[in-house]
Each structure stands twice: as C-alpha cells, then as structure tokens.
XYZ file of C-alpha atoms in Angstrom:
499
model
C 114.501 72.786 161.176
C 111.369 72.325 163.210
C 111.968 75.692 164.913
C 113.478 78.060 162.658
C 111.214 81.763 162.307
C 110.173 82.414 158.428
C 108.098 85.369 158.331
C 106.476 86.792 155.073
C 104.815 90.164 154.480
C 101.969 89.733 152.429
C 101.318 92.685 149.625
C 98.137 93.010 148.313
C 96.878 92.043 144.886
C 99.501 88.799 144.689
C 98.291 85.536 145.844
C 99.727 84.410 148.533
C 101.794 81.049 146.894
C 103.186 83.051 144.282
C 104.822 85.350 147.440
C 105.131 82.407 149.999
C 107.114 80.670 146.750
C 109.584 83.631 146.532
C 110.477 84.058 149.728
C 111.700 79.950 150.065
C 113.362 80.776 146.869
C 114.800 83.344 148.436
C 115.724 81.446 151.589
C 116.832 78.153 149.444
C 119.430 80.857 147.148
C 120.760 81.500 150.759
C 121.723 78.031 151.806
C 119.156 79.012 154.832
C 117.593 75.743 155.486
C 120.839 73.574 154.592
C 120.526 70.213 154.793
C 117.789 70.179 157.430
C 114.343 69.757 156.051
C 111.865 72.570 155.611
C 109.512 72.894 157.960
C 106.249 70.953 157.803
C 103.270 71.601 155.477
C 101.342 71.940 159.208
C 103.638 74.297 160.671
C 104.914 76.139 157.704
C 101.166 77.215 157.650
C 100.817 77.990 161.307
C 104.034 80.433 161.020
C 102.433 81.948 157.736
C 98.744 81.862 158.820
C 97.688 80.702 155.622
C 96.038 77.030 154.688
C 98.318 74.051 155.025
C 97.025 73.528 151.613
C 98.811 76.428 150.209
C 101.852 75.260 151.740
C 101.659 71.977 150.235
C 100.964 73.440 146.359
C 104.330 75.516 147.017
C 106.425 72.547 148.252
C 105.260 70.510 145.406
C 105.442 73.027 142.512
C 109.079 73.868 144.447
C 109.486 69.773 143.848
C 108.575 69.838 140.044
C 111.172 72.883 139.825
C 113.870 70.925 141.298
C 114.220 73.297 144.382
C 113.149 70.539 146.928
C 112.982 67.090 146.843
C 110.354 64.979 149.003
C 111.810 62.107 151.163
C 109.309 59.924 152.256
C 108.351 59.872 155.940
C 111.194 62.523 156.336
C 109.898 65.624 154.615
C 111.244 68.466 152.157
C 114.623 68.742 151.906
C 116.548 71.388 149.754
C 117.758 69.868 146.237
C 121.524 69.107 147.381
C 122.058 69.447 143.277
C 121.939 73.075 143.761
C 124.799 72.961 145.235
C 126.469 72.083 142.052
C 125.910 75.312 140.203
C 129.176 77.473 141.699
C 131.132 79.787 139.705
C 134.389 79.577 138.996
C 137.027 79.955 140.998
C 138.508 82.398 139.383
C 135.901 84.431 139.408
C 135.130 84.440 142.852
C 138.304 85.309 143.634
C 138.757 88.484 141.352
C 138.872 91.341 143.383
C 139.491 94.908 141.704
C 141.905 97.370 142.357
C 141.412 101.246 141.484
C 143.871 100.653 138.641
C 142.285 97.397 136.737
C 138.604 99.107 137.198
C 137.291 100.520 133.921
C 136.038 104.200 133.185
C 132.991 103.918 131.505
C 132.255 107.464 131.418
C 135.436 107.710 129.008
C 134.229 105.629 126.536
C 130.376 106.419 126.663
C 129.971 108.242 122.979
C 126.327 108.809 124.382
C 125.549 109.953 127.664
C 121.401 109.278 127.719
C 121.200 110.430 131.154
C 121.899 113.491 130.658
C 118.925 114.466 128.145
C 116.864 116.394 129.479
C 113.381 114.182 129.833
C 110.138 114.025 131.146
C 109.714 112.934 134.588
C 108.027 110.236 135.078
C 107.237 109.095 139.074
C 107.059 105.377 139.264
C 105.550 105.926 142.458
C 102.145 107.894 140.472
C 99.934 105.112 141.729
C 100.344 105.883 145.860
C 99.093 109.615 144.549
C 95.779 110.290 146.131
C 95.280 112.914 143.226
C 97.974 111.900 139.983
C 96.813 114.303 137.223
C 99.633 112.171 135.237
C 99.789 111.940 131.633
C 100.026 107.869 129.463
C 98.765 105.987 132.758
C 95.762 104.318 133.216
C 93.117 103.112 136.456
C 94.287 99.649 136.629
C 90.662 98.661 137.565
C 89.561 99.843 134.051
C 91.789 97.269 132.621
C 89.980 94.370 130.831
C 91.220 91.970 133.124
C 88.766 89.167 133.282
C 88.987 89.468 129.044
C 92.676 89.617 128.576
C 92.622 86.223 130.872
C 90.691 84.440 129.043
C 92.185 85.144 125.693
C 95.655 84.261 127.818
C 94.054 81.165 128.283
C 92.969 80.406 124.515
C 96.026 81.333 123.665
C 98.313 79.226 125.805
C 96.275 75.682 125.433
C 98.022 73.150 124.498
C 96.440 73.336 120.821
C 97.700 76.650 120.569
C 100.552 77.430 122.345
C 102.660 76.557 118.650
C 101.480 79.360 117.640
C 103.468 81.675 119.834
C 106.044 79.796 121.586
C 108.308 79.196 118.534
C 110.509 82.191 116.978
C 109.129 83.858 114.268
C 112.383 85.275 113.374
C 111.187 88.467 111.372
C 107.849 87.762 110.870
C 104.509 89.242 112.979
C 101.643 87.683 113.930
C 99.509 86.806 110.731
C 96.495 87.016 113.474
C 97.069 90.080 114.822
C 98.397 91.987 111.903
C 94.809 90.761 110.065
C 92.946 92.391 112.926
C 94.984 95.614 112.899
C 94.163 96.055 108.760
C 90.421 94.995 109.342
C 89.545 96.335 113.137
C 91.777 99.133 113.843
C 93.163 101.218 110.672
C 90.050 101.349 108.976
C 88.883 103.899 111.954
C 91.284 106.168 110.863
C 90.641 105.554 107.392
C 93.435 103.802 106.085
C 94.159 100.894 104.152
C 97.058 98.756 104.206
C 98.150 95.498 102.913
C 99.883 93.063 105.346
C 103.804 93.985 103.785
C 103.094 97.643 104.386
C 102.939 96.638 108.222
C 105.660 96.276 110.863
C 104.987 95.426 114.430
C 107.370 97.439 117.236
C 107.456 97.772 121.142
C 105.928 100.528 121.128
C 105.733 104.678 119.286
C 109.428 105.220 121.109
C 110.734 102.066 119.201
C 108.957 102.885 116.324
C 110.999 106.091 115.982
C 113.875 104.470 117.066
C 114.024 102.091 113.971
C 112.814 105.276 111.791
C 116.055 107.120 113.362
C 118.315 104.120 112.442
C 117.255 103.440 109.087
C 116.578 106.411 107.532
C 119.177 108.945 108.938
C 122.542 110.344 109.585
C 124.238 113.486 110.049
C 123.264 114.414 107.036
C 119.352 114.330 107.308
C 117.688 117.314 108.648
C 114.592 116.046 111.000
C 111.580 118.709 111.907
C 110.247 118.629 115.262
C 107.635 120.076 116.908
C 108.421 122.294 119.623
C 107.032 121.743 122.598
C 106.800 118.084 121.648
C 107.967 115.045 122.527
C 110.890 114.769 124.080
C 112.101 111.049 123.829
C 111.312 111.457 119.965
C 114.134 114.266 120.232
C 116.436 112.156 121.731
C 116.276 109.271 119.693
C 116.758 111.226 116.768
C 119.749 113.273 118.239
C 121.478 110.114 119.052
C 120.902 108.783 115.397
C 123.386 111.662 115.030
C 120.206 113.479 112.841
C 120.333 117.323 112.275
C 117.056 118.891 114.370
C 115.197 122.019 113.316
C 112.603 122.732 115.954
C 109.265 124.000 114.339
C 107.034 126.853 115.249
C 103.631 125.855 115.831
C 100.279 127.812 116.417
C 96.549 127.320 117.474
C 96.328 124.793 114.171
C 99.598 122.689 115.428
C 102.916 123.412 113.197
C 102.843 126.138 111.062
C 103.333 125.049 107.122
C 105.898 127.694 104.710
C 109.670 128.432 104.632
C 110.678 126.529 107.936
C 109.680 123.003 106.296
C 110.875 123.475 103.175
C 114.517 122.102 104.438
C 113.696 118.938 106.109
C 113.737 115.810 104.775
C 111.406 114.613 107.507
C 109.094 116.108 109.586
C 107.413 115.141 112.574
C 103.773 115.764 113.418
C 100.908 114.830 115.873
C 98.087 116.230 113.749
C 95.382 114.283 116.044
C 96.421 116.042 119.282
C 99.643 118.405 119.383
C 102.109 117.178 121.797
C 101.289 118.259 124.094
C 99.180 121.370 123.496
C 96.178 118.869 122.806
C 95.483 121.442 119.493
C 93.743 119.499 116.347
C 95.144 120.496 113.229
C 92.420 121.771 110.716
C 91.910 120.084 107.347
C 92.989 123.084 105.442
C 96.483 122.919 107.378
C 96.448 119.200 106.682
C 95.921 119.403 103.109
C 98.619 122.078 103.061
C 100.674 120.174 105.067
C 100.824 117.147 102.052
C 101.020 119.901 98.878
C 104.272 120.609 100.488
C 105.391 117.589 101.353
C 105.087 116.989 97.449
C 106.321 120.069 96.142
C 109.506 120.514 98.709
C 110.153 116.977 98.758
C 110.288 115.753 102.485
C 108.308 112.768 103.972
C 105.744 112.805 107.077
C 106.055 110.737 110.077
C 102.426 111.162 111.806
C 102.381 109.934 115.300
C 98.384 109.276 115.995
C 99.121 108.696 119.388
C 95.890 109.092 120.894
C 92.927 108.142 117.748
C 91.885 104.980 119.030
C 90.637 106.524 122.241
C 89.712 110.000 120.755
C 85.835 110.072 122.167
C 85.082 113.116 119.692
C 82.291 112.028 117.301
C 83.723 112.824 114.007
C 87.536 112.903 114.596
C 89.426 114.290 111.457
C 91.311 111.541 109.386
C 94.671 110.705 109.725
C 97.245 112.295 107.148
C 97.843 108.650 105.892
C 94.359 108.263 104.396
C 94.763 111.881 102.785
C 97.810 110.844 101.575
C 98.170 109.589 98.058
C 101.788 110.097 97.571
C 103.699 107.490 99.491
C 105.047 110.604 101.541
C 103.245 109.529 105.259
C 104.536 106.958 107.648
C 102.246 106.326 110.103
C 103.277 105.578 113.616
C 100.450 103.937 115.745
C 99.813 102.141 118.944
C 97.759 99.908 121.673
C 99.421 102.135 124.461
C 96.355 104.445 125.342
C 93.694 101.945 124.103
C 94.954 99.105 126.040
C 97.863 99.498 128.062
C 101.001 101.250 127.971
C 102.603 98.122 129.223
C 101.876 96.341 126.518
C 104.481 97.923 124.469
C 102.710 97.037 121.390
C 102.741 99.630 118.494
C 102.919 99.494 114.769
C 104.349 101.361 111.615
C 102.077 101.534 108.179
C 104.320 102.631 104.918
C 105.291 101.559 101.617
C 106.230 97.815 101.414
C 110.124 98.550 100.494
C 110.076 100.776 103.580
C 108.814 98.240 105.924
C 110.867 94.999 103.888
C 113.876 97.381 105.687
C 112.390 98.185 108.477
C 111.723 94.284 109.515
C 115.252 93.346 108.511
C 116.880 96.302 110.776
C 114.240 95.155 113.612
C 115.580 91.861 113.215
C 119.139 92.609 114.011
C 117.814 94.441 117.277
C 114.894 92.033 118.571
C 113.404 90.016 115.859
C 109.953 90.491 116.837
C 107.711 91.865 119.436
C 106.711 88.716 122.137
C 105.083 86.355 119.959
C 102.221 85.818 123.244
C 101.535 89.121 123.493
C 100.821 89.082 119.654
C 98.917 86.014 120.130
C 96.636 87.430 123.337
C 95.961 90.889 121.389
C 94.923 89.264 118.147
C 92.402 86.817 120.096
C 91.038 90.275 122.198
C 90.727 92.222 118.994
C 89.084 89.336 117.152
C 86.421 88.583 120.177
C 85.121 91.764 119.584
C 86.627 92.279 123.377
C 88.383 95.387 121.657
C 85.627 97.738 120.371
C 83.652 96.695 123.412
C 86.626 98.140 125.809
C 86.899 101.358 123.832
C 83.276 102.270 123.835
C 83.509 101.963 127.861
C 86.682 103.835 128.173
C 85.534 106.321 125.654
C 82.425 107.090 127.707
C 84.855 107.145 130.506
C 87.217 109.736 129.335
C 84.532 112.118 128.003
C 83.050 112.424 131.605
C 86.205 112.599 132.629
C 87.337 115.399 130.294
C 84.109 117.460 130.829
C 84.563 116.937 134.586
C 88.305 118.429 134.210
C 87.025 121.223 132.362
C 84.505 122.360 134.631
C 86.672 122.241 137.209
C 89.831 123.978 135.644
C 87.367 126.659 135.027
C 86.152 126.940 138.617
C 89.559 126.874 140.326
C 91.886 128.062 137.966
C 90.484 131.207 136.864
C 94.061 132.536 137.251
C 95.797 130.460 134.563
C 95.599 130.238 130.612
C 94.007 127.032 129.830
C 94.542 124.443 126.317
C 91.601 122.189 126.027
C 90.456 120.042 123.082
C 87.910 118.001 123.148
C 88.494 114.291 122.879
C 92.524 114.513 124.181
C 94.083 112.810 127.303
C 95.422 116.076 128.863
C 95.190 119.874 129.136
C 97.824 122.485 129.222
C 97.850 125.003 131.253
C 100.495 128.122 131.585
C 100.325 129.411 135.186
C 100.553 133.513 135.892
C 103.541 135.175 135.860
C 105.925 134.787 137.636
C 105.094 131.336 139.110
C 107.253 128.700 138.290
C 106.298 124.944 137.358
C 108.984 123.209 139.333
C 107.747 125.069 142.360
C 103.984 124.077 142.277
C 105.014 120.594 141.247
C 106.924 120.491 144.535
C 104.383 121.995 146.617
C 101.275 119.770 145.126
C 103.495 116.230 145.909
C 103.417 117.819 149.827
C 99.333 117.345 149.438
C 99.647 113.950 147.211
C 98.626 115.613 144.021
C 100.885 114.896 141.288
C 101.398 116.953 138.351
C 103.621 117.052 135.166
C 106.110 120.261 134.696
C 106.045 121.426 130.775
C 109.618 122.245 131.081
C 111.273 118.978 129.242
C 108.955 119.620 126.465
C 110.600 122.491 125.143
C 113.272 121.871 122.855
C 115.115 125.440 122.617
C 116.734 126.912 125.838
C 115.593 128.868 127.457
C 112.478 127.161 128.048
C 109.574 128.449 129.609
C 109.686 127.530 133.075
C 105.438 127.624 133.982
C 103.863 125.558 132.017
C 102.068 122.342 133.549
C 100.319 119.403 131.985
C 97.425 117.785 133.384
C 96.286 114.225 132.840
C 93.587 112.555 133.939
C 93.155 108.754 132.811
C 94.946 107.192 135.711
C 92.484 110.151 138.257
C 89.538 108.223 139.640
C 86.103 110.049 138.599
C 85.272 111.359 141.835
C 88.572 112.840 142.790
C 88.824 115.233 140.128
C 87.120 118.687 141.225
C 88.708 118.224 144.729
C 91.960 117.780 143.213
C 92.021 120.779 141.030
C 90.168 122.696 144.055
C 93.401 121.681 146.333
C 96.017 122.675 143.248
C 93.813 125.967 142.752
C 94.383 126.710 146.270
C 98.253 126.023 145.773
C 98.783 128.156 142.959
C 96.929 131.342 144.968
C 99.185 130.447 147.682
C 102.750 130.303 145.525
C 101.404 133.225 144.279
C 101.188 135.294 147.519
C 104.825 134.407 148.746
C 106.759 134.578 145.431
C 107.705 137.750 145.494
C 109.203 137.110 148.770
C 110.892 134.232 147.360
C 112.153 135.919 144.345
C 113.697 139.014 147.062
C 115.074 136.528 149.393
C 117.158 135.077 146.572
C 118.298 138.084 144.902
C-alpha cells in the first residue's frame, strides 16, 4: 500500500510515537491496510514529517504487541491473527426491536443525575482567566520528581512491590510516611491499623455513608457545603439536617444535639473559607461527648494552608475516639491522584478495609508505591514550601485586586484558603455573570449548588485561583469587575422585559 494517504494531527504535549502508534492502531482495528503491507519506515516518515526513526520504534514496538509482523525483504504486514478475535455470531446479528429494549429509567432506584451539583467545566484549562476552584497549573506539578520516583518504583527490583494484589492491605511504605511526614503537621498521631487508604475525600465519605448509616441515622451538614458529600449520604438513604453556620463555621447548641454524625470543615468552611476559632472547637468536642454524636472533619485544604500557625485539627484535640478524620493528597499534589486517607479507631477502620474490599480492594498499588518514594525523598515538603509561597502571593494578589474592582460586592477572605466568596449586589444573579464572563474566557464558579435548602440564594460566586497563572490575576478580576457594573446597568431591563 505504497500509495495510500495517512495523515495525523499532532497535539501538543504527547510525543509524537505514542500518537503516530494510535492512529495505526486505529487504522489496523479498521482492517485499513488489509493484507497489503504498511507503508515503508522511509515513506511512512515522509507522509508524517517526522524521523524515519520514529517510524521504525512504532513498527517494532507494534511487532512486540503482535499488531504487525515483519516479513523479511517484504515489509510490515498487519498480524493476520487479528483476524481471529470475532464475536459471535449471535451477537452480531442481534438487532433490537422497541419491544425487547429495556427501560432503565424504570428500574433506576437512584437517579444521580439529577442532584443538583457543582459544575465543573472540563474544558477550565482553554480559559484565558479560570478563577476555578480544586485545579491546579499543570506546570507547577513536580513533574521531573514524580518521574523519577516512577522510575524507582517500576525497576525491575521493585516492581513486586506494586504489581501484585494486595487484596485489603495499603502500602506499608506509604502509610509509614503518612504517620511520620504528613499527620504529625496537623498534630495527630496514629498507629498504622487506625489508617485506611481511599480514592480520594468523595470515596472516603462514600465508605463512611455505607458503613455507618441507614435510614435511621440522622447526618449534620453544613449548609452551604459540599455538595457531593450531600449526595452520597442521601443515597446511603441517611436522614440530613442542614446546619446553620456563622462567621466561626457551624454554630454549636440545640441543632446538633440530634445527629449522630456531623460533618465539619473546621480548617476552611466549605466554601465560605471561615476558620473555626478554638473556643468553637473545644465546644464543638464537649458536645460531641455530652450529646453523644461522632465528628467527621474533612481537612481538605491543611497540607497547603500557607498561614504560619494554622489551628490544629479536631483529631489532635480529640481524646474521645469521637473524630474521624478525612484527609487527602488532592490539593497538595494533584487532584488526579485520587489518593486520600481516613484516621479513626482501629475497629472502625478493621470495617472500613473489609467494606473497601468488597468495592475495590485497594487504591492502585503504583500510585501507592510512587507517593511513598516522593514523600520519603523529601520531594514532598520541598513541593509544598514552593506551592505554599505560591499560593500566598497568589492569595494577596486576589485580595488586592477583589478590593480594587469589586468594591460593589461583599467579599469572604481567609487567609491561607484556596478560594474567596463573594455575594454580588442585589439583584444580580450568579448564573447570569457566569454566562457573561465565559463570553470574555473568564471562568467562574456559581454558589448556587452549594446550598442545600431551596430556595437557594441565587448570587453568590466562588473564586479560585490555583489553576490562574500569577500574572493574570488583577486583569481578570478588572475584566469580571467591569462585567458585574455592566449586568448591573441592564438588569432592571431584564427583570421588566420578563415580567
């Protein structure tokens, strides 16, 4: 097939084998070349305009998979052994008919699409401006670091270590450097069996949910919170009070005294960014005692928390048994990771690992592997001090600014968070500016979602900035300032032309 057109368009940031091996793949899966022989090495790389020795590592790593096969003197022919690998015929002929196709939507006894969520745009990165919340720069990503404990970790003298399944068990590695390295900045100790590994805070609640309630377990949440902690404990069939809060974060007395679990982001409300005081916490755990109900603390944000004396976690005040602490690698690392962890009492976490086990065993035993060697390197504290320097200039660079250009609006800050809420003037409405600001590639966060009750308010935004470059943040807020003045000028029009 000396002639035949193959035409590839390179994306940035992928080498171009790994997307020159793809598209033959590709081509191969589509009987394309069929038993004709692949174009040379020499004119492959004249139609690609890449090295003829790129071509030739493709063709032979294509050989080692079994995709091609060389014939000498002849060239590279597709594996006629693929062609072996049909389905059945029975399947290929099943055709459906409007009365054999099923009707899922009768037998969902969930519908998770229809919780109201947080929007999240996939597309955040193309943003010239994305003031988004749990995303980072991907050039502030450790990458030459995490490589090179990827490669450690995957020699042959180590790969045993991850590559078999652990079954129920973590990482002895990692969990080591998470009792000596990480927990110890938030004051608490823990011995290994009062540790469990998850995919992440969401899991983490999600194996809380499953173990520890049922329609009979009344769950406090904060409100505005988190909104896929709402849902995973509505769908564990849990009763939800929703829980006044106040400049201190949620308010201690009469509306706890029900729950048998309540739900708190002392650190930084969720997502008000407000630190709750020592007094509150210490009030906080007398009545945990005296009414009976245990803490979940989600410390969502400590490891990155650039304030010089952070306040300690409710699990190192707490000498009860009545805190179950819910951390993570998410805004440290990466929130692709999906690496997070759970610190309680042993028998907890014995039950924990079993009901884990019955869903996914155990987090990837490589990523395990990769973290503990970063951690251990001393790769870990090195990354946080730079990001920590990073966010504070960041933060104080968002402040200023919010200040400057949007004088109008009633601002949140904390020092040391990820984000700052904002409530826009009356009678602007979040959903409208969020519009409007994706027209001039900013992207913001609506507060809607966050509010549990109905009605919710409808202007309230939330502003990130660790995935904002430095430089980009004043004239972003500048542009949204600008925005909101202009929303506000033809509301009232708006609000007439639809009455």
């Amino acid at each position: 097939m000396a002639d035949c057109l193959i035409n590839v368009e390179f994306q940035p940031g992928r080498s171009f084998q790994q997307q020159i091996r793809e598209k033959l793949v590709d081509l191969i899966k589509k009987d394309y070349f069929g038993e004709s022989s692949l174009p040379s090495s020499r004119k492959m790389a004249q139609l690609l305009g890449v090295s003829r020795n790129t071509v030739m590592l493709v063709y032979e790593g294509l050989v080692d998979e079994r995709f091609l096969i060389s014939k000498e003197r002849s060239g590279y022919f597709v594996n006629p052994e693929l062609n072996d690998d049909k389905l059945p015929e029975t399947v290929q002929n099943l055709t459906k008919t409007p009365e054999s196709e099923l009707s899922w939507g009768k037998r969902l006894k969930k519908v998770p699409s229809s919780f109201n969520t947080l929007h999240k745009d996939k597309n955040w990165i193309t943003y010239s401006y994305p003031f988004i919340y749990g995303q980072i720069e991907p050039m502030h990503f450790p990458l030459y670091q995490w490589r090179e404990c990827t490669r450690i970790a995957q020699s042959r003298g180590n790969v045993h270590e991850w590559i078999e399944d652990y079954v129920d068990v973590d990482s002895k590695a990692l969990i080591s450097q998470i009792r000596q390295n990480i927990l110890p900045k938030r004051g608490i100790t823990a011995s290994a069996d009062q540790i469990l590994l998850t995919m992440g805070t969401q899991n983490s609640f999600s194996l809380l949910a499953g173990l520890l309630t049922n329609e009979d377990t009344l769950v406090g949440l904060e409100d505005p919170g988190y909104p896929d902690q709402r849902h995973i404990f509505h769908a564990a069939r849990s009763q939800l009070t929703f829980l006044q809060l106040d400049d201190q974060g949620v308010v201690t007395g009469p509306q706890l005294s029900p729950c048998d679990y309540v739900c708190v982001t002392p650190s930084h409300q969720y997502p008000t960014t407000v630190t709750m005081p020592m007094e509150r916490r210490t009030e906080l755990l007398e009545q945990a005692s005296k009414d009976n109900f245990v803490i979940i603390e989600d410390d969502y944000e400590s490891e990155v928390n650039f304030h010089e004396r952070p306040l300690p976690s409710l699990k190192s005040m707490d000498d009860k048994g009545r805190v179950i602490y819910a951390g993570s690698l998410s805004k440290s690392l990466s929130p692709g990771l999906r690496l997070g962890y759970l610190i309680a009492d042993a028998d907890l976490i014995k039950e924990l690992r079993e009901l884990r086990r019955l869903q996914y065993r155990h987090p990837p035993a490589n990523n395990q592997a990769v973290a503990a060697l970063f951690i251990s390197q001393g790769y870990y504290d090195s990354h946080l001090r730079r990001m920590k320097n990073l966010y504070e200039t960041k933060w104080n660079l968002m402040s200023q600014g919010l200040k400057k250009h949007l004088k109008q609006c009633d601002i949140t800050e904390t020092q040391g968070s990820f984000c700052f809420w904002i409530r826009l003037p009356d009678p602007l409405k979040s959903s409208d500016l969020v519009r409007l600001a994706s027209n001039y590639s900013i992207l913001v966060e609506s507060g809607d979602s966050l509010f549990a009750q109905a009605p919710s308010p409808q202007n309230y935004i939330r502003l990130g900035f660790s995935a904002i470059a430095e430089d980009k943040i004043e004239k972003g807020i500048e542009i949204l300032g600008g925005l909101i003045l202009q929303l506000q000028k033809e509301y009232p029009q708006k609000v007439y032309a639809t009455n």
